Every structure is written in C-alpha cells, then in structure tokens.
mmCIF file of N, CA and C in Angstrom:
data_model
loop_
_atom_site.group_PDB
_atom_site.id
_atom_site.type_symbol
_atom_site.label_atom_id
_atom_site.label_comp_id
_atom_site.label_asym_id
_atom_site.label_seq_id
_atom_site.Cartn_x
_atom_site.Cartn_y
_atom_site.Cartn_z
ATOM 1 N N LEU A 1 53.812 -27.612 83.155
ATOM 2 C CA LEU A 1 54.461 -28.614 82.413
ATOM 3 C C LEU A 1 53.512 -29.799 81.557
ATOM 4 N N ALA A 2 53.262 -30.044 80.583
ATOM 5 C CA ALA A 2 53.040 -30.155 79.882
ATOM 6 C C ALA A 2 53.873 -31.207 79.085
ATOM 7 N N ALA A 3 53.200 -32.567 78.652
ATOM 8 C CA ALA A 3 54.138 -33.449 78.170
ATOM 9 C C ALA A 3 54.346 -34.909 77.782
ATOM 10 N N HIS A 4 54.478 -34.857 75.959
ATOM 11 C CA HIS A 4 54.646 -36.740 76.051
ATOM 12 C C HIS A 4 55.531 -37.806 76.659
ATOM 13 N N LYS A 5 54.732 -39.381 76.769
ATOM 14 C CA LYS A 5 56.125 -39.774 77.621
ATOM 15 C C LYS A 5 57.607 -40.238 76.286
ATOM 16 N N MET A 6 56.274 -40.528 75.227
ATOM 17 C CA MET A 6 57.496 -40.424 73.946
ATOM 18 C C MET A 6 58.326 -41.815 74.215
ATOM 19 N N SER A 7 57.336 -42.694 73.172
ATOM 20 C CA SER A 7 57.595 -44.150 72.550
ATOM 21 C C SER A 7 59.453 -44.893 71.880
ATOM 22 N N TYR A 8 59.548 -43.755 71.951
ATOM 23 C CA TYR A 8 60.478 -44.426 71.202
ATOM 24 C C TYR A 8 61.632 -43.573 72.037
ATOM 25 N N SER A 9 61.569 -43.438 73.417
ATOM 26 C CA SER A 9 62.828 -43.085 73.869
ATOM 27 C C SER A 9 62.058 -42.794 75.710
ATOM 28 N N LYS A 10 62.862 -43.870 76.434
ATOM 29 C CA LYS A 10 62.468 -43.759 77.256
ATOM 30 C C LYS A 10 63.416 -42.424 78.354
ATOM 31 N N ASN A 11 63.503 -42.003 77.207
ATOM 32 C CA ASN A 11 65.104 -40.657 78.145
ATOM 33 C C ASN A 11 63.756 -39.508 77.521
ATOM 34 N N LEU A 12 63.599 -38.649 76.923
ATOM 35 C CA LEU A 12 62.593 -37.570 76.204
ATOM 36 C C LEU A 12 60.791 -38.326 77.207
ATOM 37 N N GLY A 13 61.360 -37.015 76.978
ATOM 38 C CA GLY A 13 58.995 -36.152 77.411
ATOM 39 C C GLY A 13 59.461 -36.753 79.488
ATOM 40 N N PHE A 14 57.771 -36.946 79.136
ATOM 41 C CA PHE A 14 57.751 -37.190 80.676
ATOM 42 C C PHE A 14 57.329 -38.649 80.402
ATOM 43 N N ALA A 15 58.860 -39.536 79.817
ATOM 44 C CA ALA A 15 59.738 -41.246 80.295
ATOM 45 C C ALA A 15 58.896 -42.079 80.683
ATOM 46 N N LYS A 16 59.809 -40.424 82.318
ATOM 47 C CA LYS A 16 60.262 -41.689 83.403
ATOM 48 C C LYS A 16 59.020 -40.698 84.809
ATOM 49 N N LEU A 17 57.268 -40.544 83.975
ATOM 50 C CA LEU A 17 57.069 -39.469 85.127
ATOM 51 C C LEU A 17 56.797 -40.181 86.925
ATOM 52 N N ASN A 18 56.141 -41.548 86.309
ATOM 53 C CA ASN A 18 55.495 -42.674 86.525
ATOM 54 C C ASN A 18 56.211 -42.295 88.319
ATOM 55 N N LYS A 19 57.544 -42.624 87.435
ATOM 56 C CA LYS A 19 58.504 -42.751 88.780
ATOM 57 C C LYS A 19 58.923 -41.155 90.067
ATOM 58 N N VAL A 20 58.911 -40.420 89.233
ATOM 59 C CA VAL A 20 58.418 -39.743 90.723
ATOM 60 C C VAL A 20 58.667 -39.776 91.883
ATOM 61 N N LYS A 21 58.673 -39.636 93.262
ATOM 62 C CA LYS A 21 58.277 -39.535 94.377
ATOM 63 C C LYS A 21 58.382 -38.928 95.314
ATOM 64 N N LYS A 22 57.091 -38.163 96.505
ATOM 65 C CA LYS A 22 57.039 -37.832 97.721
ATOM 66 C C LYS A 22 58.614 -37.758 98.135
ATOM 67 N N GLY A 23 58.852 -35.834 97.722
ATOM 68 C CA GLY A 23 60.105 -35.826 98.028
ATOM 69 C C GLY A 23 61.419 -34.722 97.008
ATOM 70 N N ASP A 24 61.499 -36.164 96.391
ATOM 71 C CA ASP A 24 62.313 -36.347 95.025
ATOM 72 C C ASP A 24 62.068 -34.367 94.862
ATOM 73 N N LEU A 25 63.391 -34.006 94.319
ATOM 74 C CA LEU A 25 63.702 -32.428 93.795
ATOM 75 C C LEU A 25 62.977 -32.606 91.946
ATOM 76 N N ILE A 26 62.735 -31.578 91.639
ATOM 77 C CA ILE A 26 62.959 -30.746 90.263
ATOM 78 C C ILE A 26 63.567 -29.691 90.116
ATOM 79 N N GLN A 27 64.823 -29.510 88.979
ATOM 80 C CA GLN A 27 65.453 -29.084 87.964
ATOM 81 C C GLN A 27 64.839 -28.406 87.106
ATOM 82 N N VAL A 28 64.797 -27.098 87.591
ATOM 83 C CA VAL A 28 64.193 -26.166 85.917
ATOM 84 C C VAL A 28 65.120 -24.993 85.823
ATOM 85 N N ILE A 29 66.325 -24.474 84.459
ATOM 86 C CA ILE A 29 67.295 -24.630 84.110
ATOM 87 C C ILE A 29 66.732 -23.305 82.925
ATOM 88 N N ILE A 30 66.357 -22.076 83.736
ATOM 89 C CA ILE A 30 65.994 -21.018 82.654
ATOM 90 C C ILE A 30 66.699 -20.051 82.323
ATOM 91 N N GLY A 31 67.554 -19.612 81.385
ATOM 92 C CA GLY A 31 67.866 -18.618 81.066
ATOM 93 C C GLY A 31 69.416 -19.274 82.316
ATOM 94 N N ASP A 32 70.308 -18.265 82.724
ATOM 95 C CA ASP A 32 71.125 -18.224 83.772
ATOM 96 C C ASP A 32 70.604 -18.733 85.510
ATOM 97 N N THR A 33 69.777 -19.232 85.651
ATOM 98 C CA THR A 33 68.796 -18.516 86.235
ATOM 99 C C THR A 33 68.294 -20.599 86.552
ATOM 100 N N LYS A 34 68.557 -21.226 87.880
ATOM 101 C CA LYS A 34 68.354 -22.375 88.462
ATOM 102 C C LYS A 34 66.514 -22.585 89.231
ATOM 103 N N TYR A 35 66.208 -23.724 88.963
ATOM 104 C CA TYR A 35 64.405 -23.827 90.223
ATOM 105 C C TYR A 35 64.695 -24.883 90.885
ATOM 106 N N ILE A 36 64.733 -24.423 91.666
ATOM 107 C CA ILE A 36 64.503 -26.277 92.807
ATOM 108 C C ILE A 36 62.911 -26.377 93.201
ATOM 109 N N TYR A 37 62.567 -27.288 93.128
ATOM 110 C CA TYR A 37 61.672 -27.349 93.282
ATOM 111 C C TYR A 37 60.718 -28.785 94.135
ATOM 112 N N LYS A 38 60.744 -29.285 95.359
ATOM 113 C CA LYS A 38 60.454 -30.929 96.038
ATOM 114 C C LYS A 38 59.000 -30.573 95.864
ATOM 115 N N VAL A 39 59.264 -32.520 95.559
ATOM 116 C CA VAL A 39 57.633 -32.641 94.785
ATOM 117 C C VAL A 39 57.047 -33.049 96.050
ATOM 118 N N PHE A 40 55.992 -32.537 96.144
ATOM 119 C CA PHE A 40 54.752 -33.129 97.421
ATOM 120 C C PHE A 40 54.098 -33.782 97.238
ATOM 121 N N LEU A 41 53.340 -33.423 95.741
ATOM 122 C CA LEU A 41 51.927 -34.853 95.280
ATOM 123 C C LEU A 41 52.137 -35.696 94.241
ATOM 124 N N CYS A 42 51.618 -36.693 94.285
ATOM 125 C CA CYS A 42 51.909 -37.734 92.936
ATOM 126 C C CYS A 42 51.160 -37.958 93.068
ATOM 127 N N THR A 43 50.289 -37.989 91.952
ATOM 128 C CA THR A 43 48.603 -38.250 91.685
ATOM 129 C C THR A 43 48.685 -39.214 90.227
ATOM 130 N N THR A 44 47.303 -39.992 90.609
ATOM 131 C CA THR A 44 47.107 -39.529 89.005
ATOM 132 C C THR A 44 45.232 -39.261 88.826
ATOM 133 N N VAL A 45 45.198 -38.140 87.626
ATOM 134 C CA VAL A 45 43.999 -37.884 87.913
ATOM 135 C C VAL A 45 43.104 -38.029 86.149
ATOM 136 N N ASN A 46 42.353 -38.014 86.330
ATOM 137 C CA ASN A 46 41.151 -38.826 85.340
ATOM 138 C C ASN A 46 41.328 -36.778 84.565
ATOM 139 N N ASN A 47 40.994 -36.725 83.128
ATOM 140 C CA ASN A 47 40.757 -36.229 82.520
ATOM 141 C C ASN A 47 39.798 -34.480 83.353
ATOM 142 N N SER A 48 38.536 -34.747 83.886
ATOM 143 C CA SER A 48 38.295 -34.008 84.070
ATOM 144 C C SER A 48 38.184 -33.445 85.330
ATOM 145 N N GLU A 49 40.016 -33.517 85.759
ATOM 146 C CA GLU A 49 39.598 -33.518 87.585
ATOM 147 C C GLU A 49 40.878 -32.030 87.029
ATOM 148 N N THR A 50 41.017 -31.255 86.477
ATOM 149 C CA THR A 50 41.498 -30.172 86.352
ATOM 150 C C THR A 50 41.799 -29.164 87.591
ATOM 151 N N GLN A 51 41.349 -28.690 88.703
ATOM 152 C CA GLN A 51 41.274 -28.220 89.412
ATOM 153 C C GLN A 51 43.028 -28.191 90.291
ATOM 154 N N TYR A 52 44.436 -29.331 90.128
ATOM 155 C CA TYR A 52 45.936 -29.068 89.805
ATOM 156 C C TYR A 52 45.956 -28.266 90.115
ATOM 157 N N LEU A 53 45.294 -27.724 87.846
ATOM 158 C CA LEU A 53 46.186 -27.005 87.119
ATOM 159 C C LEU A 53 45.007 -25.090 87.930
ATOM 160 N N ASP A 54 44.750 -25.968 88.309
ATOM 161 C CA ASP A 54 44.377 -23.748 88.972
ATOM 162 C C ASP A 54 45.643 -23.051 89.692
ATOM 163 N N ASN A 55 45.804 -22.170 89.135
ATOM 164 C CA ASN A 55 46.435 -20.713 89.587
ATOM 165 C C ASN A 55 45.829 -20.729 91.420
ATOM 166 N N VAL A 56 47.845 -20.963 92.073
ATOM 167 C CA VAL A 56 47.242 -20.715 93.717
ATOM 168 C C VAL A 56 47.965 -19.593 93.989
ATOM 169 N N ASP A 57 47.510 -18.560 94.050
ATOM 170 C CA ASP A 57 47.619 -17.594 95.086
ATOM 171 C C ASP A 57 49.197 -17.527 95.758
ATOM 172 N N ASN A 58 49.940 -17.029 95.324
ATOM 173 C CA ASN A 58 51.322 -16.782 95.885
ATOM 174 C C ASN A 58 51.992 -18.467 96.943
ATOM 175 N N ASP A 59 51.412 -19.424 95.747
ATOM 176 C CA ASP A 59 51.738 -20.629 96.417
ATOM 177 C C ASP A 59 52.965 -20.792 95.367
ATOM 178 N N LYS A 60 54.134 -20.506 95.711
ATOM 179 C CA LYS A 60 54.823 -20.855 93.743
ATOM 180 C C LYS A 60 55.207 -22.525 93.611
ATOM 181 N N ILE A 61 53.996 -22.881 92.321
ATOM 182 C CA ILE A 61 53.574 -24.914 92.254
ATOM 183 C C ILE A 61 54.291 -24.726 90.665
ATOM 184 N N ILE A 62 55.172 -26.137 90.197
ATOM 185 C CA ILE A 62 55.018 -26.348 89.269
ATOM 186 C C ILE A 62 54.016 -27.458 89.628
ATOM 187 N N THR A 63 53.959 -27.895 88.316
ATOM 188 C CA THR A 63 52.348 -29.274 88.337
ATOM 189 C C THR A 63 53.351 -29.729 86.594
ATOM 190 N N LEU A 64 53.403 -30.689 86.875
ATOM 191 C CA LEU A 64 53.791 -31.655 85.584
ATOM 192 C C LEU A 64 52.587 -32.336 84.857
ATOM 193 N N TYR A 65 52.373 -32.843 84.038
ATOM 194 C CA TYR A 65 51.482 -33.278 83.708
ATOM 195 C C TYR A 65 51.454 -34.812 82.118
ATOM 196 N N THR A 66 51.284 -36.052 82.165
ATOM 197 C CA THR A 66 51.657 -36.580 80.912
ATOM 198 C C THR A 66 50.658 -37.781 81.383
ATOM 199 N N CYS A 67 49.831 -38.364 80.158
ATOM 200 C CA CYS A 67 49.089 -39.454 79.983
ATOM 201 C C CYS A 67 49.962 -40.488 80.335
ATOM 202 N N GLU A 68 48.462 -41.239 81.019
ATOM 203 C CA GLU A 68 49.554 -42.393 82.365
ATOM 204 C C GLU A 68 49.360 -43.231 80.864
ATOM 205 N N ASN A 69 48.253 -43.701 80.378
ATOM 206 C CA ASN A 69 48.202 -44.353 78.890
ATOM 207 C C ASN A 69 48.513 -44.447 77.282
ATOM 208 N N LEU A 70 50.280 -44.338 77.709
ATOM 209 C CA LEU A 70 50.522 -44.026 75.647
ATOM 210 C C LEU A 70 49.970 -44.262 74.834
ATOM 211 N N TYR A 71 49.621 -44.813 74.661
ATOM 212 C CA TYR A 71 47.938 -46.157 73.269
ATOM 213 C C TYR A 71 47.176 -45.201 73.245
ATOM 214 N N ASP A 72 46.225 -44.263 74.274
ATOM 215 C CA ASP A 72 44.951 -44.259 73.759
ATOM 216 C C ASP A 72 44.942 -42.100 75.443
ATOM 217 N N VAL A 73 45.698 -42.097 74.666
ATOM 218 C CA VAL A 73 45.717 -40.035 75.163
ATOM 219 C C VAL A 73 44.128 -39.708 75.314
ATOM 220 N N ARG A 74 43.441 -39.924 74.451
ATOM 221 C CA ARG A 74 42.959 -38.870 74.335
ATOM 222 C C ARG A 74 41.524 -39.548 76.166
ATOM 223 N N ASN A 75 41.613 -40.344 76.325
ATOM 224 C CA ASN A 75 40.626 -40.939 77.155
ATOM 225 C C ASN A 75 41.656 -41.542 77.799
ATOM 226 N N SER A 76 42.443 -41.000 78.784
ATOM 227 C CA SER A 76 43.466 -41.935 79.605
ATOM 228 C C SER A 76 43.573 -41.002 80.630
ATOM 229 N N ALA A 77 43.287 -41.830 81.849
ATOM 230 C CA ALA A 77 43.738 -41.022 82.713
ATOM 231 C C ALA A 77 45.647 -39.869 82.927
ATOM 232 N N LYS A 78 45.763 -39.316 84.193
ATOM 233 C CA LYS A 78 47.143 -38.343 83.313
ATOM 234 C C LYS A 78 47.691 -38.556 84.801
ATOM 235 N N ILE A 79 49.618 -38.364 84.625
ATOM 236 C CA ILE A 79 49.978 -39.412 85.855
ATOM 237 C C ILE A 79 50.257 -36.639 86.273
ATOM 238 N N LEU A 80 50.179 -36.994 87.709
ATOM 239 C CA LEU A 80 50.435 -35.836 88.081
ATOM 240 C C LEU A 80 51.488 -35.299 88.631
ATOM 241 N N VAL A 81 52.041 -34.306 88.699
ATOM 242 C CA VAL A 81 53.318 -34.194 90.163
ATOM 243 C C VAL A 81 53.473 -32.629 90.111
ATOM 244 N N GLN A 82 53.081 -32.756 91.258
ATOM 245 C CA GLN A 82 53.402 -31.376 91.747
ATOM 246 C C GLN A 82 55.365 -31.258 92.802
ATOM 247 N N GLY A 83 55.092 -30.007 92.723
ATOM 248 C CA GLY A 83 56.590 -29.798 94.262
ATOM 249 C C GLY A 83 56.580 -28.218 94.003
ATOM 250 N N ARG A 84 56.435 -27.939 95.568
ATOM 251 C CA ARG A 84 56.923 -26.084 95.871
ATOM 252 C C ARG A 84 58.385 -25.759 95.776
ATOM 253 N N LEU A 85 58.608 -24.841 94.851
ATOM 254 C CA LEU A 85 60.055 -24.426 95.124
ATOM 255 C C LEU A 85 60.765 -24.612 96.141
ATOM 256 N N ILE A 86 61.528 -24.074 96.710
ATOM 257 C CA ILE A 86 62.115 -23.729 97.772
ATOM 258 C C ILE A 86 63.437 -24.116 97.690
ATOM 259 N N ASP A 87 64.150 -23.142 96.479
ATOM 260 C CA ASP A 87 64.685 -22.221 96.317
ATOM 261 C C ASP A 87 65.388 -21.965 94.714
ATOM 262 N N LYS A 88 65.835 -20.946 94.631
ATOM 263 C CA LYS A 88 66.948 -20.159 93.239
ATOM 264 C C LYS A 88 67.488 -19.139 93.215
ATOM 265 N N LYS A 89 68.736 -20.402 92.442
ATOM 266 C CA LYS A 89 69.647 -19.864 92.822
ATOM 267 C C LYS A 89 70.554 -19.045 91.281
#
C-alpha cells in the first residue's frame, strides 16, 4: 500500500509511518474481515530499491510505503514498513 503523508493533517495518509516500530501491529479491515499483521521491517530505501515490492510466494506480507520528504516526493527516499500476517478474523 502506498499513500501520501498528507501535510495538512497529522492523522491522514501515512503521516505517522515513520513512528511505526518492529513488533507493532497493523490492522486492515476489508468488509467483515480483519487482517492483523506484525511489523518485522522498518527501513528507509531509495527510489531504485524496488525488491521490497516483489511478491514472495506463500508469504502473506503487507508493505506500507511513503515518501520520507513531504516536499520533494520525486527525489525523496521512501519510508518502508513490512508486516507478516499473524491473524485473520
């Protein structure tokens, strides 16, 4: 999932993605189903490091991705967070 940091609100988009820590939980609700992921990677990558976006067979991973620098999105490094599915309710 990719989103903007949203400068006009501290609670929209991925404004707080840089605050996520290893071990945190990410909840995604789709319809009546809740997917819970446990964060295992928090890093900053440059624009050419796209290997984190590759699909990994049989590994249910969510990737959250946004620009590090709100005002230079084209050249900015990216904040990247990955979590592994631990529960589905």
